Every structure is written in structure tokens, then in C-alpha cells.
Short mmCIF file of C-alpha atoms in Angstrom, two decimals:
data_model
loop_
_atom_site.label_atom_id
_atom_site.label_comp_id
_atom_site.label_asym_id
_atom_site.label_seq_id
_atom_site.Cartn_x
_atom_site.Cartn_y
_atom_site.Cartn_z
CA MET A 1 -75.55 20.28 -78.26
CA ASN A 2 -78.64 21.65 -76.50
CA LEU A 3 -78.64 23.66 -73.29
CA PHE A 4 -79.69 20.69 -71.14
CA HIS A 5 -76.89 18.53 -72.53
CA ARG A 6 -74.29 21.28 -72.00
CA LEU A 7 -75.50 21.78 -68.42
CA PHE A 8 -75.39 18.03 -67.75
CA CYS A 9 -71.79 17.81 -69.05
CA ALA A 10 -70.72 20.83 -66.99
CA LEU A 11 -72.17 19.30 -63.84
CA GLY A 12 -70.46 16.00 -64.63
CA ILE A 13 -67.09 17.71 -65.08
CA ALA A 14 -67.54 19.65 -61.82
CA ALA A 15 -68.45 16.47 -59.94
CA ALA A 16 -65.48 14.63 -61.38
CA SER A 17 -63.15 17.48 -60.38
CA ALA A 18 -64.57 17.50 -56.87
CA ALA A 19 -64.14 13.74 -56.57
CA ALA A 20 -60.56 14.01 -57.81
CA ALA A 21 -59.83 16.66 -55.19
CA GLN A 22 -61.52 14.69 -52.42
CA ALA A 23 -59.17 13.95 -49.55
CA PRO A 24 -58.47 10.28 -48.78
CA GLY A 25 -60.92 8.95 -46.21
CA VAL A 26 -63.49 11.64 -46.93
CA SER A 27 -66.68 10.79 -48.83
CA GLU A 28 -70.11 12.32 -49.03
CA ARG A 29 -71.22 10.38 -45.97
CA GLU A 30 -68.18 9.68 -43.78
CA ILE A 31 -64.71 10.59 -42.54
CA VAL A 32 -62.40 7.63 -41.87
CA VAL A 33 -59.79 8.04 -39.14
CA GLY A 34 -57.05 5.52 -38.36
CA SER A 35 -55.29 4.63 -35.13
CA ILE A 36 -52.52 2.18 -34.20
CA GLN A 37 -52.96 0.80 -30.69
CA ASP A 38 -51.76 -2.04 -28.51
CA LEU A 39 -54.79 -4.25 -27.96
CA SER A 40 -52.99 -7.52 -27.21
CA GLY A 41 -49.44 -6.75 -26.07
CA PRO A 42 -47.67 -5.44 -22.96
CA ILE A 43 -49.47 -2.07 -22.91
CA ALA A 44 -52.93 -3.25 -23.95
CA LEU A 45 -54.00 -1.98 -20.52
CA LEU A 46 -53.57 1.46 -22.06
CA GLY A 47 -54.50 0.80 -25.68
CA VAL A 48 -57.96 -0.64 -25.05
CA PRO A 49 -59.27 2.32 -23.00
CA VAL A 50 -57.68 4.81 -25.42
CA ARG A 51 -59.53 3.13 -28.29
CA ASP A 52 -62.79 3.04 -26.35
CA GLY A 53 -62.50 6.69 -25.33
CA MET A 54 -61.99 7.75 -28.95
CA GLN A 55 -64.87 5.57 -30.12
CA MET A 56 -67.19 7.06 -27.52
CA ARG A 57 -66.43 10.62 -28.66
CA PHE A 58 -67.01 9.68 -32.29
CA ASP A 59 -70.24 7.92 -31.29
CA ASP A 60 -71.37 11.10 -29.52
CA ALA A 61 -70.58 13.18 -32.61
CA ASN A 62 -72.39 10.74 -34.90
CA ALA A 63 -75.44 10.69 -32.65
CA ALA A 64 -75.58 14.47 -33.04
CA GLY A 65 -75.56 14.19 -36.85
CA GLY A 66 -71.84 13.81 -37.50
CA VAL A 67 -69.50 16.54 -38.70
CA HIS A 68 -71.28 18.64 -41.31
CA GLY A 69 -73.41 15.66 -42.25
CA ARG A 70 -70.57 13.13 -42.37
CA LYS A 71 -70.32 10.27 -39.90
CA LEU A 72 -66.98 9.51 -38.27
CA ARG A 73 -65.57 6.00 -38.61
CA LEU A 74 -62.61 4.88 -36.50
CA VAL A 75 -60.42 2.08 -37.87
CA VAL A 76 -58.04 0.68 -35.24
CA GLU A 77 -55.13 -1.66 -35.93
CA ASP A 78 -53.41 -3.68 -33.20
CA ALA A 79 -49.60 -3.43 -33.28
CA GLY A 80 -49.04 -5.17 -29.94
CA TYR A 81 -46.43 -2.50 -29.02
CA ASP A 82 -44.20 -3.92 -31.79
CA PRO A 83 -42.67 -1.37 -34.20
CA LYS A 84 -42.57 -3.88 -37.07
CA LYS A 85 -46.26 -4.66 -36.68
CA GLY A 86 -46.88 -0.95 -36.39
CA VAL A 87 -45.34 -0.32 -39.81
CA LEU A 88 -47.56 -3.01 -41.35
CA ALA A 89 -50.59 -1.48 -39.64
CA ALA A 90 -49.72 2.01 -40.91
CA ARG A 91 -49.37 0.75 -44.48
CA LYS A 92 -52.74 -1.01 -44.29
CA LEU A 93 -54.48 2.07 -42.95
CA VAL A 94 -52.92 4.29 -45.62
CA GLN A 95 -53.25 2.01 -48.64
CA ARG A 96 -56.29 -0.16 -47.99
CA ASP A 97 -58.43 1.86 -45.59
CA ARG A 98 -57.29 5.21 -47.04
CA VAL A 99 -57.77 6.98 -43.73
CA PHE A 100 -57.94 10.76 -43.66
CA ALA A 101 -55.69 11.08 -40.59
CA PHE A 102 -53.99 9.10 -37.83
CA LEU A 103 -55.11 9.78 -34.30
CA ALA A 104 -53.49 8.88 -30.96
CA ASN A 105 -51.05 6.22 -32.13
CA LEU A 106 -49.75 4.51 -29.00
CA GLY A 107 -46.21 3.85 -27.80
CA THR A 108 -42.98 5.68 -28.55
CA PRO A 109 -41.23 2.76 -30.35
CA VAL A 110 -44.27 2.29 -32.61
CA VAL A 111 -44.70 6.03 -33.21
CA MET A 112 -41.03 6.51 -34.12
CA ALA A 113 -41.25 3.66 -36.64
CA THR A 114 -44.52 4.71 -38.26
CA MET A 115 -44.55 8.51 -38.19
CA PRO A 116 -42.26 8.99 -41.24
CA LEU A 117 -44.41 6.64 -43.32
CA ILE A 118 -47.60 8.43 -42.31
CA VAL A 119 -46.27 11.92 -42.96
CA ASP A 120 -44.77 10.88 -46.30
CA ALA A 121 -48.23 9.63 -47.29
CA GLY A 122 -49.61 13.12 -46.65
CA ARG A 123 -51.76 12.16 -43.66
CA PRO A 124 -52.05 14.28 -40.51
CA HIS A 125 -50.22 12.64 -37.58
CA LEU A 126 -52.26 13.80 -34.60
CA PHE A 127 -51.73 13.68 -30.83
CA PRO A 128 -49.76 10.42 -30.53
CA PHE A 129 -49.50 8.83 -27.09
CA SER A 130 -45.76 9.37 -27.22
CA PRO A 131 -44.58 12.64 -25.67
CA HIS A 132 -41.48 12.64 -27.86
CA GLU A 133 -40.20 15.97 -29.12
CA SER A 134 -40.04 14.72 -32.70
CA THR A 135 -43.85 14.34 -32.76
CA TYR A 136 -44.13 18.13 -33.12
CA ALA A 137 -40.61 19.50 -33.69
CA PRO A 138 -39.17 20.64 -35.94
CA ARG A 139 -42.47 22.09 -37.04
CA HIS A 140 -44.15 20.11 -39.82
CA PRO A 141 -47.55 20.95 -41.37
CA LEU A 142 -48.87 17.43 -40.63
CA LYS A 143 -47.53 16.80 -37.10
CA PHE A 144 -49.49 17.92 -34.01
CA GLN A 145 -49.09 16.99 -30.35
CA MET A 146 -51.12 17.74 -27.21
CA PHE A 147 -48.90 16.06 -24.59
CA ALA A 148 -45.91 17.85 -23.13
CA PRO A 149 -42.70 16.09 -24.19
CA TYR A 150 -40.98 13.68 -21.82
CA GLN A 151 -37.94 15.90 -21.61
CA ASP A 152 -39.91 18.99 -20.56
CA TYR A 153 -42.22 17.45 -17.99
CA MET A 154 -39.63 15.12 -16.48
CA ASP A 155 -37.18 18.00 -16.18
CA ALA A 156 -39.81 19.99 -14.26
CA ALA A 157 -41.08 17.02 -12.23
CA THR A 158 -37.59 15.91 -11.19
CA ARG A 159 -36.66 19.40 -10.04
CA HIS A 160 -39.92 19.76 -8.14
CA MET A 161 -39.48 16.46 -6.33
CA VAL A 162 -35.82 17.04 -5.43
CA GLN A 163 -36.41 20.59 -4.24
CA THR A 164 -39.50 19.59 -2.24
CA HIS A 165 -38.00 16.51 -0.57
CA GLY A 166 -34.29 17.29 -0.50
CA TYR A 167 -33.14 14.09 -2.21
CA ARG A 168 -29.39 13.77 -2.71
CA LYS A 169 -29.12 10.66 -4.88
CA THR A 170 -31.61 10.52 -7.74
CA CYS A 171 -31.56 7.35 -9.86
CA LEU A 172 -33.36 6.05 -12.92
CA LEU A 173 -34.91 2.78 -14.06
CA TYR A 174 -35.74 3.06 -17.75
CA GLN A 175 -37.08 1.08 -20.67
CA ASP A 176 -34.27 0.49 -23.15
CA ASP A 177 -35.75 2.34 -26.15
CA ASP A 178 -36.69 5.83 -27.35
CA TYR A 179 -39.18 6.23 -24.50
CA GLY A 180 -36.63 5.55 -21.78
CA LEU A 181 -33.93 7.64 -23.41
CA GLU A 182 -36.20 10.68 -23.71
CA VAL A 183 -37.12 10.39 -20.02
CA MET A 184 -33.44 10.12 -19.14
CA LYS A 185 -32.69 13.35 -20.98
CA GLY A 186 -35.39 15.14 -19.01
CA VAL A 187 -34.24 13.79 -15.65
CA GLU A 188 -30.62 14.67 -16.37
CA ALA A 189 -31.60 18.18 -17.51
CA GLY A 190 -33.59 18.79 -14.32
CA LEU A 191 -30.76 17.56 -12.11
CA ALA A 192 -28.20 19.64 -14.02
CA LYS A 193 -30.18 22.78 -13.21
CA LEU A 194 -29.82 21.83 -9.55
CA GLN A 195 -26.13 21.03 -10.07
CA LEU A 196 -26.71 17.39 -9.17
CA PRO A 197 -25.68 14.25 -11.08
CA LEU A 198 -27.82 11.25 -11.95
CA ALA A 199 -26.41 8.95 -9.28
CA GLU A 200 -27.23 5.65 -11.01
CA LYS A 201 -29.26 4.30 -13.91
CA THR A 202 -30.26 0.84 -15.10
CA SER A 203 -32.44 -0.37 -17.95
CA TYR A 204 -34.78 -3.22 -18.88
CA LYS A 205 -36.14 -4.62 -22.14
CA ARG A 206 -39.77 -4.05 -23.18
CA GLY A 207 -42.06 -6.66 -21.64
CA ALA A 208 -39.68 -7.56 -18.79
CA THR A 209 -41.25 -9.13 -15.68
CA ASP A 210 -38.25 -9.64 -13.37
CA PHE A 211 -36.67 -6.50 -11.92
CA SER A 212 -34.67 -8.07 -9.10
CA SER A 213 -31.24 -7.24 -10.55
CA GLN A 214 -32.20 -3.65 -11.42
CA VAL A 215 -33.66 -2.99 -7.97
CA ALA A 216 -30.60 -4.52 -6.28
CA ARG A 217 -28.30 -2.31 -8.33
CA LEU A 218 -30.20 0.88 -7.49
CA ARG A 219 -30.44 -0.02 -3.82
CA GLY A 220 -26.74 -0.81 -3.73
CA ALA A 221 -25.98 2.65 -5.13
CA GLY A 222 -27.71 4.26 -2.15
CA CYS A 223 -30.46 5.96 -4.18
CA ASP A 224 -32.94 7.95 -2.10
CA PHE A 225 -35.20 8.77 -5.07
CA VAL A 226 -35.91 6.63 -8.16
CA VAL A 227 -37.54 7.85 -11.37
CA LEU A 228 -39.35 5.11 -13.30
CA ALA A 229 -39.53 5.26 -17.09
CA THR A 230 -41.89 2.30 -17.02
CA VAL A 231 -45.42 1.42 -18.13
CA VAL A 232 -48.16 -0.05 -15.92
CA ARG A 233 -47.10 -3.68 -15.51
CA GLU A 234 -43.43 -2.82 -15.25
CA THR A 235 -44.18 -0.10 -12.72
CA VAL A 236 -46.03 -2.54 -10.50
CA ALA A 237 -43.30 -5.18 -10.87
CA ALA A 238 -40.46 -2.77 -10.06
CA VAL A 239 -42.14 -1.14 -7.06
CA SER A 240 -43.32 -4.51 -5.73
CA GLU A 241 -39.78 -5.90 -5.95
CA ALA A 242 -38.40 -2.95 -4.02
CA ARG A 243 -41.02 -3.28 -1.29
CA ARG A 244 -40.54 -7.06 -1.11
CA THR A 245 -36.91 -6.51 -0.24
CA GLY A 246 -37.80 -3.92 2.39
CA TRP A 247 -36.64 -0.94 0.35
CA ASN A 248 -39.18 1.88 0.77
CA VAL A 249 -37.43 4.46 -1.40
CA ASP A 250 -39.58 7.20 -2.95
CA MET A 251 -40.38 6.57 -6.63
CA LEU A 252 -41.87 8.74 -9.38
CA VAL A 253 -43.32 7.19 -12.54
CA THR A 254 -43.91 8.98 -15.83
CA ALA A 255 -47.40 9.47 -17.27
CA SER A 256 -47.04 6.04 -18.90
CA GLY A 257 -47.50 4.45 -15.48
CA TYR A 258 -50.17 6.84 -14.23
CA SER A 259 -53.29 4.70 -14.39
CA ALA A 260 -55.88 3.14 -12.12
CA GLN A 261 -54.53 -0.25 -13.16
CA THR A 262 -51.30 0.61 -11.33
CA HIS A 263 -52.95 0.72 -7.92
CA GLU A 264 -55.49 -1.95 -8.84
CA LEU A 265 -52.72 -4.41 -9.74
CA GLY A 266 -50.15 -3.24 -7.22
CA GLY A 267 -52.35 -2.89 -4.15
CA LYS A 268 -50.54 -1.96 -0.94
CA ALA A 269 -47.12 -2.29 -2.58
CA VAL A 270 -47.64 0.85 -4.66
CA GLU A 271 -49.06 3.04 -1.87
CA GLY A 272 -47.10 6.28 -1.83
CA LEU A 273 -45.92 6.01 -5.45
CA TYR A 274 -45.68 9.39 -7.19
CA GLY A 275 -46.72 9.89 -10.81
CA VAL A 276 -46.77 12.57 -13.51
CA THR A 277 -50.00 13.27 -15.39
CA VAL A 278 -51.94 15.81 -17.42
CA LEU A 279 -55.48 14.82 -16.36
CA PRO A 280 -56.81 13.82 -12.96
CA HIS A 281 -58.09 10.26 -12.91
CA PRO A 282 -61.86 10.17 -13.61
CA TYR A 283 -62.99 8.62 -10.33
CA GLU A 284 -66.72 8.38 -9.82
CA ALA A 285 -66.58 9.53 -6.19
CA GLY A 286 -66.56 13.32 -6.13
CA ALA A 287 -67.08 13.70 -9.91
CA ASN A 288 -68.79 16.82 -11.21
CA GLY A 289 -72.18 16.35 -12.87
CA GLN A 290 -70.90 16.24 -16.46
CA LEU A 291 -68.08 13.85 -15.57
CA ALA A 292 -70.43 11.61 -13.58
CA ASP A 293 -72.75 11.38 -16.59
CA TRP A 294 -69.80 10.57 -18.87
CA ILE A 295 -68.62 7.82 -16.49
CA ARG A 296 -72.13 6.32 -16.43
CA ARG A 297 -72.41 6.35 -20.22
CA TYR A 298 -68.93 4.87 -20.64
CA ARG A 299 -69.73 2.04 -18.22
CA GLU A 300 -72.98 1.30 -20.05
CA ARG A 301 -71.22 1.37 -23.44
CA PHE A 302 -68.16 -0.78 -22.60
CA GLY A 303 -69.12 -2.66 -19.44
CA VAL A 304 -66.19 -1.34 -17.38
CA ALA A 305 -65.34 1.83 -15.51
CA PRO A 306 -63.27 4.36 -17.48
CA ASN A 307 -59.75 5.34 -16.48
CA VAL A 308 -57.49 8.26 -17.32
CA TRP A 309 -56.54 6.66 -20.64
CA SER A 310 -60.22 6.50 -21.57
CA ALA A 311 -60.48 10.20 -20.78
CA MET A 312 -57.41 11.03 -22.85
CA GLY A 313 -58.76 8.99 -25.76
CA TYR A 314 -62.00 10.94 -25.58
CA THR A 315 -60.07 14.22 -25.40
CA VAL A 316 -57.90 13.60 -28.47
CA ALA A 317 -60.97 12.57 -30.47
CA ASP A 318 -62.73 15.72 -29.27
CA LEU A 319 -59.88 17.86 -30.62
CA PHE A 320 -60.25 16.11 -33.98
CA VAL A 321 -64.01 16.71 -34.02
CA LYS A 322 -63.60 20.39 -33.13
CA ALA A 323 -61.01 20.98 -35.86
CA ALA A 324 -63.02 19.11 -38.52
CA ASP A 325 -66.16 21.01 -37.54
CA LYS A 326 -64.27 24.28 -37.86
CA VAL A 327 -63.34 23.49 -41.47
CA GLY A 328 -66.88 23.15 -42.72
CA ARG A 329 -68.12 20.90 -45.49
CA ASP A 330 -65.06 21.30 -47.76
CA LEU A 331 -62.76 19.04 -45.74
CA THR A 332 -59.22 18.67 -47.04
CA VAL A 333 -55.95 18.00 -45.26
CA GLU A 334 -54.80 21.57 -45.87
CA ARG A 335 -58.02 23.10 -44.53
CA PHE A 336 -58.02 20.74 -41.56
CA THR A 337 -54.47 21.54 -40.46
CA ALA A 338 -55.13 25.26 -40.95
CA ALA A 339 -58.18 24.98 -38.69
CA LEU A 340 -56.18 23.08 -36.10
CA GLU A 341 -53.58 25.86 -36.08
CA THR A 342 -56.27 28.25 -34.82
CA LEU A 343 -57.85 25.88 -32.30
CA HIS A 344 -58.05 26.94 -28.65
CA THR A 345 -60.07 24.86 -26.21
CA PRO A 346 -60.99 25.77 -22.63
CA ARG A 347 -60.45 23.46 -19.66
CA ASP A 348 -62.92 20.60 -19.89
CA PHE A 349 -65.03 18.56 -17.46
CA PHE A 350 -62.13 16.12 -17.01
CA GLY A 351 -60.09 18.91 -15.40
CA GLY A 352 -57.57 18.97 -18.23
CA PRO A 353 -55.59 22.01 -19.37
CA GLU A 354 -56.42 24.42 -22.14
CA TYR A 355 -55.14 23.28 -25.51
CA ARG A 356 -53.91 25.99 -27.86
CA PHE A 357 -52.25 25.57 -31.26
CA SER A 358 -50.92 28.15 -33.68
CA ARG A 359 -49.20 28.38 -37.04
CA ASP A 360 -45.83 28.38 -35.27
CA GLU A 361 -46.70 26.05 -32.37
CA HIS A 362 -48.01 22.53 -33.00
CA LEU A 363 -47.67 21.49 -29.36
CA GLY A 364 -50.96 22.31 -27.67
CA ASN A 365 -49.91 21.90 -24.02
CA ARG A 366 -46.63 22.10 -22.11
CA HIS A 367 -47.93 21.29 -18.66
CA GLY A 368 -47.87 18.37 -16.25
CA ARG A 369 -48.99 17.54 -12.72
CA ILE A 370 -47.66 15.39 -9.92
CA ALA A 371 -49.95 12.92 -8.17
CA GLN A 372 -49.50 10.26 -5.50
CA ILE A 373 -51.30 7.01 -4.72
CA ARG A 374 -53.04 7.50 -1.38
CA ASP A 375 -55.54 5.05 0.06
CA GLY A 376 -55.74 3.15 -3.21
CA ARG A 377 -56.32 6.05 -5.61
CA TRP A 378 -54.34 8.79 -7.32
CA ALA A 379 -54.49 12.20 -5.63
CA ILE A 380 -53.23 15.33 -7.41
CA LEU A 381 -50.53 17.05 -5.30
CA THR A 382 -49.48 19.93 -7.53
CA ASP A 383 -51.23 21.83 -10.24
CA TYR A 384 -49.52 22.36 -13.57
CA LEU A 385 -45.75 22.15 -13.85
CA LYS A 386 -43.93 23.57 -16.84
#
């Protein structure tokens, strides 16, 4: 065997070894990322802007040459906020699309059903839109979260509201699933620290449109403050029902109901509604220069104004880009998660918090804010709660 032949064989063996070690979803030219959203169901109002925000950040990265020469490709599956469809979507993305990682999966019921499958397949499960404690704890090498858990931020938000306003009878309207139960735990924990009980609670099924019986029950219990574990449509329906009956009780909705669509759909009925959030809403009026440019580009790209879910989609995709860039050309799951464990980002042009991860802490942010709808738009009332 001559020298040229030996060299050719050695190069072939090296290339074959490299290909064998190549992470799923990573090729010479691209990185494939998967996401499970609701694009057609009861929370499509959230899923569509989340998808578009992520796509815009990946487009920006690709326009700048990609990540170490690889273009980013986002593959989104629509689960319609249905856990069973979510499982089918996760299997497709793992087996057929062979995605490198899952990013920003939407909805606690869907996330709880799909996360075990994703982790068992060895894929990073990143920043799901489900502030459930199990998305980062107990610590797992593949699970990372950037949103404070429902229990933490609703504990802090409930205490803040009760101490600020002196409420005596706090009540809860909650979605009858993992989302609602996690919120309930946070509300009860906050009240317990103030030595107060949860005066009344009532639930509804996902996708409900009639809240007359729930509102009547809470009003009959004499509640002077109602926490809403609802999403956008349900928030509007519940608050509108209360106002229709002349009940002007103060209400606080979780981050799942904090959206421009809430005041756009609810109009005058939702004036005064309180909400919990991480980011301020990206309104064009008063935006800083970088934010104003981002809003303009988003509107040109998608034909609509962005909302806070668009901004959060962009933010989670930005964290992915930063971590992948930190790895370098040799992108593997192990190198990616190690890079993410050293990632620390400053506050961005959206006005979001710093995000910081470590080997021992896979939750990048433990903060929340309280806002209120005033004159048809959300206004931040408090800075970070924790």
C-alpha cells in the first residue's frame, strides 16, 4: 500500500469516526432545532408569536453567517395544546427530523407529557414555556429553564398584592391541570407566610368559554382579591363575566395571561387587571432605539406588531444561539450543555433580567414583575419580585 493510499484510508476512517460521533441534528451546514407549539388550539394566541420570535432570531443569526458556519433551522410542530398530540409531535421531531434540541415547548400539560420522552432520547430540553419546577429540578444535565417557576413567582406576587392592598379574602380560579395546580401551590404558600387561608377556589377545564358559575361561586364567598390561573381567552372571559355582573373585584393573572391580546380582546372590561410578567410588553410608543428597530423588522417580517410572547420567543432563541456559539465548531450535546452552564447574559433591549446558569443551577432567572392594564396597555408597577 503506497503512502497516498494509506493517507486516503486514514482520512476516510477519521471522517467516518467524526460522522459517527456527530450529534443528531448537526451536519456540516446546519443545526436543526425542534419546538412544540400551539398554532391552532386554545393558546395559539401565544404559540404563533413565540414561533415567530424564535424564527426571527434564527434568521438574524443566519444572515450573519450562522453559528460557526452552520445555518439554524427551526422545525415547529403544532400540538394544539393537546398532550397526546404533543407526544406524537415529540416522537416525530426526535425520530424523523432528528433535531439537536427542543426549544420553548409551549404549555404545561404538553410539556409534562413530552419532557420524559425528549430527555430519554438524549435531547436538551430548553426553556419551555411552562414555569413548572420539574422543568429544571431535580437537576438533570439536559433540562434548562429561564422562567421562574409558578410556585415561586405566585408566592411572591400574592404576598406583594395582599400586603400592598390589605386584602382579607384571597380566592383562586384555576385551570384544572398541572398549570393550575402549580399556581395554587404558590398562592397557598404566599398566603401561609401571611398566616391567611385561601378563602375559596374553583376550577375550569381547558378551553372553557363560560365562567358564570365560577364567578358566582367566588363572588358568593365574599372574595376581595382573585388570582387567575388562566390563559388569554379564559382571562378575558372570566374578567368580563365578573364585570358584567357588576363585580369589580381586583384580579391578578399569571404570566400566561399577560399579553397585549388580553387588553385587545377584553377592552374596557379588563381595565385595572393585574398581571405577573418577566418582560415589559414591547410597545412601540416609548421604545428605545434598538427595540424600535426590532419592532419595525418584526412587523415587516410577519405583517403584525410583536407582543411580549414574540419577545420571549426571540429571547429563548438568543440563549440557544449564544450557547451554541460558545461551544465552537465541535458541537455535541455534552459540549452544548457545558457551555450553557457557564452562560451569563446581561439585561437586554427588551428590559428583561440577566440570565445566569451554572453547573448546579439550571434555572436562569427567579424573578417576576407585577403590571396592570391602564388606558389599554400594560404598565409595570413593580420591578423584580423574588
